[in-house]
PDB file of C-alpha atoms and ligand atoms in Angstrom:
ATOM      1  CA  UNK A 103     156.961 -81.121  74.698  1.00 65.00           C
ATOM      2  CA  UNK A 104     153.869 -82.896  76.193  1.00 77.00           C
ATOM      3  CA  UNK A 105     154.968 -85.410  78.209  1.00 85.00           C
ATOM      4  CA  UNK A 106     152.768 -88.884  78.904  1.00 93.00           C
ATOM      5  CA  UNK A 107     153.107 -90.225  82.268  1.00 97.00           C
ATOM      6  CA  UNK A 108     151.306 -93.843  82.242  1.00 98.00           C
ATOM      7  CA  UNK A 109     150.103 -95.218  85.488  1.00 98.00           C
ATOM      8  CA  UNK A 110     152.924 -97.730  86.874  1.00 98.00           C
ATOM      9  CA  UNK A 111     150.868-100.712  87.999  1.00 98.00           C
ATOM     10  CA  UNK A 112     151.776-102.659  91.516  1.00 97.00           C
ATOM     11  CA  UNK A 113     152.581-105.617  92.845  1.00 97.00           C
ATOM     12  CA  UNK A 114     149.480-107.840  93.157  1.00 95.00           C
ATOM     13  CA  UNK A 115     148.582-106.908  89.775  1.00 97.00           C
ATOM     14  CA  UNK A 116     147.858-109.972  86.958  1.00 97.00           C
ATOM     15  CA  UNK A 117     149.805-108.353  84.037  1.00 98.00           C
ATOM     16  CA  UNK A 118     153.396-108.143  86.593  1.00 98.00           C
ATOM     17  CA  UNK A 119     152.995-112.010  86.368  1.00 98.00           C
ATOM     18  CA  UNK A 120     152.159-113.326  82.941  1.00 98.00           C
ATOM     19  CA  UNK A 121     155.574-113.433  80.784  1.00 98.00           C
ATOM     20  CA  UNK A 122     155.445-110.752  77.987  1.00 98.00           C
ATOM     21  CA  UNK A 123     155.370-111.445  74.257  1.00 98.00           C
ATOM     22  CA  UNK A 124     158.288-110.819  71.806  1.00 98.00           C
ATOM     23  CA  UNK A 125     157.945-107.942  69.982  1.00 98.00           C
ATOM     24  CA  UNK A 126     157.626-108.069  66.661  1.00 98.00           C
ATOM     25  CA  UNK A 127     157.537-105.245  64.435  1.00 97.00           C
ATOM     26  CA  UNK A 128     159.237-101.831  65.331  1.00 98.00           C
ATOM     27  CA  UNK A 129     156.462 -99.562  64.524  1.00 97.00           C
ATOM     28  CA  UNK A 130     154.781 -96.521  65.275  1.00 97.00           C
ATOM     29  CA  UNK A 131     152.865 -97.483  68.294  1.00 97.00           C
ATOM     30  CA  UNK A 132     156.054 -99.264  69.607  1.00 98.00           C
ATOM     31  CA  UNK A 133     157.587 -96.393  69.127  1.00 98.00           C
ATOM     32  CA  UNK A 134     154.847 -94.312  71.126  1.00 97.00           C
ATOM     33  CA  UNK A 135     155.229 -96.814  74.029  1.00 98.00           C
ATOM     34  CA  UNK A 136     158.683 -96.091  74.684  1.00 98.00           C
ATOM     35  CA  UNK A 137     158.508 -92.427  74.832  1.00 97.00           C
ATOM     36  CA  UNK A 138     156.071 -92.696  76.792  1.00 98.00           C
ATOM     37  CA  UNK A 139     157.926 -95.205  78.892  1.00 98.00           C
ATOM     38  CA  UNK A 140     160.979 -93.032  79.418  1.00 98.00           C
ATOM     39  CA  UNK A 141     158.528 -89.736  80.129  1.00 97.00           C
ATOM     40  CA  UNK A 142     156.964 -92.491  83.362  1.00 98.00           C
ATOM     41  CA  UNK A 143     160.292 -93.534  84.329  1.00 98.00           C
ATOM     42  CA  UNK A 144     161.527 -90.360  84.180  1.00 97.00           C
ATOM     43  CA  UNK A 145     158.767 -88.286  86.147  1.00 97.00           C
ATOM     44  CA  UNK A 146     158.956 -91.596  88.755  1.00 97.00           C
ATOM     45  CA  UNK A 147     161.647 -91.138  88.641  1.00 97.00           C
ATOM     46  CA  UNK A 148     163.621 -94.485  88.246  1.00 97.00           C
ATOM     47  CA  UNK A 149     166.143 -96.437  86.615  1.00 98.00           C
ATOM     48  CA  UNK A 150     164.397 -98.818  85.099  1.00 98.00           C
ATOM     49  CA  UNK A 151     160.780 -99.559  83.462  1.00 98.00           C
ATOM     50  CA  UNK A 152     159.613-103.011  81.988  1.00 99.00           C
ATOM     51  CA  UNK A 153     156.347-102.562  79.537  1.00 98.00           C
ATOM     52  CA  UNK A 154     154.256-105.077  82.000  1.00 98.00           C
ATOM     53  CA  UNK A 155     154.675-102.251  84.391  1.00 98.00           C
ATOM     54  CA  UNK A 156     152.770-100.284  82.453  1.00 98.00           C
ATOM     55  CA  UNK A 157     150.112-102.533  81.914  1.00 98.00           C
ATOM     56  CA  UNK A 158     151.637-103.845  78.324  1.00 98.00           C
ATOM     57  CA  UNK A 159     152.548-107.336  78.560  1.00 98.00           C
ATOM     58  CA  UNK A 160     155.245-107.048  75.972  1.00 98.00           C
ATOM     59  CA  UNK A 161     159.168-107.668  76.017  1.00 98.00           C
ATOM     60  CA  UNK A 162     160.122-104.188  75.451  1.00 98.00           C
ATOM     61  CA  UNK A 163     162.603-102.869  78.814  1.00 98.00           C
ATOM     62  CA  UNK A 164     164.197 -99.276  79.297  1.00 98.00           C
ATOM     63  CA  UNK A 165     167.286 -98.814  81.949  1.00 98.00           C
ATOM     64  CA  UNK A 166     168.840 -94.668  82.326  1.00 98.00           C
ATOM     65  CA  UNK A 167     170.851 -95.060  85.166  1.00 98.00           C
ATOM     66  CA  UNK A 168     171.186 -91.257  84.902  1.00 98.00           C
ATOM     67  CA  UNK A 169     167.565 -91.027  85.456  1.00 97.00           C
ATOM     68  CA  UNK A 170     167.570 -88.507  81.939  1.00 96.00           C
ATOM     69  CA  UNK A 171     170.622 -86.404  83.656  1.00 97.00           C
ATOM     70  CA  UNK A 172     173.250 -87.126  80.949  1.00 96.00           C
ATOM     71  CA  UNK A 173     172.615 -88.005  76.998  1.00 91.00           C
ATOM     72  CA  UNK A 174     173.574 -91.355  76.196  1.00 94.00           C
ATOM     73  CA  UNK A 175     172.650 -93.189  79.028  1.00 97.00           C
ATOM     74  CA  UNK A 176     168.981 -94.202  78.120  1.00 98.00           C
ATOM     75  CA  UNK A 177     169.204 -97.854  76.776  1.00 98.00           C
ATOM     76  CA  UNK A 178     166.267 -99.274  75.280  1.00 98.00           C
ATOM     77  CA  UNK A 179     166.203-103.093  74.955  1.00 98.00           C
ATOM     78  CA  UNK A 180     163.424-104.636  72.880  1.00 99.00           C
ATOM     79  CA  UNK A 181     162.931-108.648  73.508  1.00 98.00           C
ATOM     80  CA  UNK A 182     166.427-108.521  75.650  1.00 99.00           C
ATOM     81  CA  UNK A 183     167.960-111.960  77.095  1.00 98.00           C
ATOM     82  CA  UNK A 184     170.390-112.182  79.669  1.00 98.00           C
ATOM     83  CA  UNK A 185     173.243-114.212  77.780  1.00 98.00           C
ATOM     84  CA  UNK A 186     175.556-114.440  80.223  1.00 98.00           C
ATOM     85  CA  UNK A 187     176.964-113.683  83.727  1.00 98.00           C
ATOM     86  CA  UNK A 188     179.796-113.723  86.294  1.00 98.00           C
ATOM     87  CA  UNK A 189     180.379-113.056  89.794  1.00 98.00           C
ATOM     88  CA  UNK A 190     178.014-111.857  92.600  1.00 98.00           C
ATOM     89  CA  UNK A 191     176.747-108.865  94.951  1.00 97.00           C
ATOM     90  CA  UNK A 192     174.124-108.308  96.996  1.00 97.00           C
ATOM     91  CA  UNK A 193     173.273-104.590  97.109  1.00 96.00           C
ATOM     92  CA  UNK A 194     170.071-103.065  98.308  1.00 96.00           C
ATOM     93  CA  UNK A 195     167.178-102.883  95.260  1.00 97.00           C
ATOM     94  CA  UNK A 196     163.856-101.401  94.803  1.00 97.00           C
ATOM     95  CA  UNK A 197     161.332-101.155  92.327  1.00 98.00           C
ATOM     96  CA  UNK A 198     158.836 -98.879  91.136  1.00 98.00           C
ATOM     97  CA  UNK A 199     155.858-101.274  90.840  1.00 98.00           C
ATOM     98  CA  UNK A 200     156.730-102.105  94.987  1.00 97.00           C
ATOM     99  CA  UNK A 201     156.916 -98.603  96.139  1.00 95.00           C
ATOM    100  CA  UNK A 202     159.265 -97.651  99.222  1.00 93.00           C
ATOM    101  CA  UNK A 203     160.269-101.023  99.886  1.00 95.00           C
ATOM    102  CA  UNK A 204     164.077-101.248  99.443  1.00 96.00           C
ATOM    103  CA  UNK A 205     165.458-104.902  99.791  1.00 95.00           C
ATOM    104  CA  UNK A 206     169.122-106.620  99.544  1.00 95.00           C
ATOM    105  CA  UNK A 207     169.028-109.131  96.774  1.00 97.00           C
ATOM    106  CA  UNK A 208     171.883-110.773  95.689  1.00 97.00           C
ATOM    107  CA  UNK A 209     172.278-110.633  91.410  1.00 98.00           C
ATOM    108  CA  UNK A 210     175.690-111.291  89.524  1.00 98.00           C
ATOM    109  CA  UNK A 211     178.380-108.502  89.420  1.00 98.00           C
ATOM    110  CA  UNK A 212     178.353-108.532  85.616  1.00 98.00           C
ATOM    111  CA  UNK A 213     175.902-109.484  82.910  1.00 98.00           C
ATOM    112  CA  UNK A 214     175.758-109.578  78.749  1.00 98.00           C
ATOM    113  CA  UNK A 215     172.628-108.283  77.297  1.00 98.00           C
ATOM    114  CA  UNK A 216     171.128-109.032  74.013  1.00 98.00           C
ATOM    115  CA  UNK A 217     168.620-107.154  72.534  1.00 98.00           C
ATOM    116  CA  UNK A 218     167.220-104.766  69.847  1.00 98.00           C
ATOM    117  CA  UNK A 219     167.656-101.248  69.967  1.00 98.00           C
ATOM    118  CA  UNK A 220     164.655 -98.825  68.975  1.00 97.00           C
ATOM    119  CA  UNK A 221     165.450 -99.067  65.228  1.00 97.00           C
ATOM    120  CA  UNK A 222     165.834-103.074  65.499  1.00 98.00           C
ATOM    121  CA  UNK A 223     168.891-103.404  65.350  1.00 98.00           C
ATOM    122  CA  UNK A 224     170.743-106.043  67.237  1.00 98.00           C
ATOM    123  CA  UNK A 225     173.082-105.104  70.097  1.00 98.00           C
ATOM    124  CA  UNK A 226     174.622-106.772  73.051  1.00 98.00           C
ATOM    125  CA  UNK A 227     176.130-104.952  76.240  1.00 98.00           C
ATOM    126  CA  UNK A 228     177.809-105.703  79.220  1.00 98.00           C
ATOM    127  CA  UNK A 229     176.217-104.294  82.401  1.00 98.00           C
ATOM    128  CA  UNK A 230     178.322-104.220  86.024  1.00 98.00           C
ATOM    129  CA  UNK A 231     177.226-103.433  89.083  1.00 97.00           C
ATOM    130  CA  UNK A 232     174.375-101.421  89.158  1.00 97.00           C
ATOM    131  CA  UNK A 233     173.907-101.253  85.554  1.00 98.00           C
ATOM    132  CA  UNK A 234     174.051-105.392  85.257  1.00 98.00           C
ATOM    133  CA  UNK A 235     171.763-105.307  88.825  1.00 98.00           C
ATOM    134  CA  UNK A 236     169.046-103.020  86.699  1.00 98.00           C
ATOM    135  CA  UNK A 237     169.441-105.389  83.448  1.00 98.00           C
ATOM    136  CA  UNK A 238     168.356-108.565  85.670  1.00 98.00           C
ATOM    137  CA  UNK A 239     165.865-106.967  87.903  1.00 98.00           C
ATOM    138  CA  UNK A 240     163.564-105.538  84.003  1.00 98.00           C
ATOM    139  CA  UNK A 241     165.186-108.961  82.608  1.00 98.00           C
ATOM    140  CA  UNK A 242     163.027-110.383  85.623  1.00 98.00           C
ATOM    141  CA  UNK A 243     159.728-108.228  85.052  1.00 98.00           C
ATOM    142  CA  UNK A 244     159.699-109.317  81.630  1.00 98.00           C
ATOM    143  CA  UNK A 245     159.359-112.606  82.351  1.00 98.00           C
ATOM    144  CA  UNK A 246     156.641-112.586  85.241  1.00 98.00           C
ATOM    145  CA  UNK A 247     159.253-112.301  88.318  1.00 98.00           C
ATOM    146  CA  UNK A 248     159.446-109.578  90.772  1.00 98.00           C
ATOM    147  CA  UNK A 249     162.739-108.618  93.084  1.00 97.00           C
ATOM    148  CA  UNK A 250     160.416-109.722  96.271  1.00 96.00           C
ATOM    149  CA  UNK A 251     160.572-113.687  94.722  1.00 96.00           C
ATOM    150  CA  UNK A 252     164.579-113.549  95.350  1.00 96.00           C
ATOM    151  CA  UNK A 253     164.062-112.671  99.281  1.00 96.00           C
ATOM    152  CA  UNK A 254     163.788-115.724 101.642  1.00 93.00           C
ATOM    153  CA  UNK A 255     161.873-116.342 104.972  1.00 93.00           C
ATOM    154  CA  UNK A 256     161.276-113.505 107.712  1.00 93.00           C
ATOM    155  CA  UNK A 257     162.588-111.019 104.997  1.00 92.00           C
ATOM    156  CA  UNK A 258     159.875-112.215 102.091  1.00 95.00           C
ATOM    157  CA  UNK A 259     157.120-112.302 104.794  1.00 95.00           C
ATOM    158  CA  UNK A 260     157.407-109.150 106.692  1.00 95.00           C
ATOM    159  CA  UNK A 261     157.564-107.131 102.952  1.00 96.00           C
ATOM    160  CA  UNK A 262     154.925-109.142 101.897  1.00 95.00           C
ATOM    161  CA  UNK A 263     152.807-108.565 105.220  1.00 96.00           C
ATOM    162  CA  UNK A 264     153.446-104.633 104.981  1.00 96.00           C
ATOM    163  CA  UNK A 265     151.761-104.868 101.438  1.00 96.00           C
ATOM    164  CA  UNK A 266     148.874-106.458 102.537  1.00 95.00           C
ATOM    165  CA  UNK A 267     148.351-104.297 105.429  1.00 96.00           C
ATOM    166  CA  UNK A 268     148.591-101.142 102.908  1.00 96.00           C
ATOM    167  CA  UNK A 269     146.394-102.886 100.461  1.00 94.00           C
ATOM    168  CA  UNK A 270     143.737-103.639 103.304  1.00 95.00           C
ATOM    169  CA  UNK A 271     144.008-100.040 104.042  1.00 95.00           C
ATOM    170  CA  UNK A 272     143.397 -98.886 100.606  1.00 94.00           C
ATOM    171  CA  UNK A 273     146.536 -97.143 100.178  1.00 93.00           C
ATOM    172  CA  UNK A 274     148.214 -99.645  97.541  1.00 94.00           C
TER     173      UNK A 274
HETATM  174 ZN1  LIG B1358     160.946-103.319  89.144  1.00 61.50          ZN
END
């Protein structure tokens, strides 16, 4: 099979910061967007893709915490909402769009999804720990935020800092 590996864009990019558009109907070219979603987060590889990474600023969001290792683990969420959480961890976090930056950022422990599923129907899940960590952090994309916005102070300007220094450079 062919795959299609879209360019993941970065942080300082426009489309990372404009909140996406609802979907609204399921079709073909939606359809082509995912796959070729999970083929980019896939060859990344990663655990997570939100379409505004790919330069589509709609509210589409995949999350394979086996990074395509086991069947039945790839979740795709079209125009998802966090409906509820409990509880709190901070864990260390990345993200694809701030390449080899890894951060701790505190998120909730557990946290109900709703969403459509690549046929439109409606679902809701229950994420914890890592899974309910990857849910908020494309939850986030989707809506114009990026895991950096979380981190306070010294932390948020030293990352920040290091980006500009590697954009200066040309190598971002
Ligand atoms: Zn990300």
């Amino acid at each position: 099979m062919l795959l299609s590996v879209l360019p993941i864009v970065k942080y300082g990019d426009e489309v990372l910061r404009i909140p996406t558009a609802s979907v609204g109907e399921i079709d073909a070219s939606i359809h082509k967007l995912i796959d070729d979603m999970v083929d980019t987060m896939y060859a990344a590889p990663g655990v997570g893709l939100a379409a505004n990474q790919v330069g589509v600023s709609l509210r589409l969001m995949i999350i394979d915490l086996s990074v395509g290792r086991r069947p039945g683990e790839l979740h795709v969420c079209i125009n998802p909402e966090i409906v509820e959480v409990e509880g709190a961890i901070t864990e260390d976090e990345g993200c694809l769009s701030v390449p080899d930056f890894v951060e701790v950022v505190t998120r909730p422990e557990r946290a109900r999804l709703r969403y459509l599923d690549r046929n439109g129907e409606p679902r809701e899940m229950w994420g914890e720990g890592l899974m309910a960590r990857a849910m908020c952090h494309e939850v986030d994309h989707l809506n114009g935020m990026l895991y950096v916005d979380h981190l306070r102070g010294l932390k948020k300007d030293r990352i920040l800092r290091k980006i500009q220094k590697l954009a200066r450079a040309g190598m971002w």
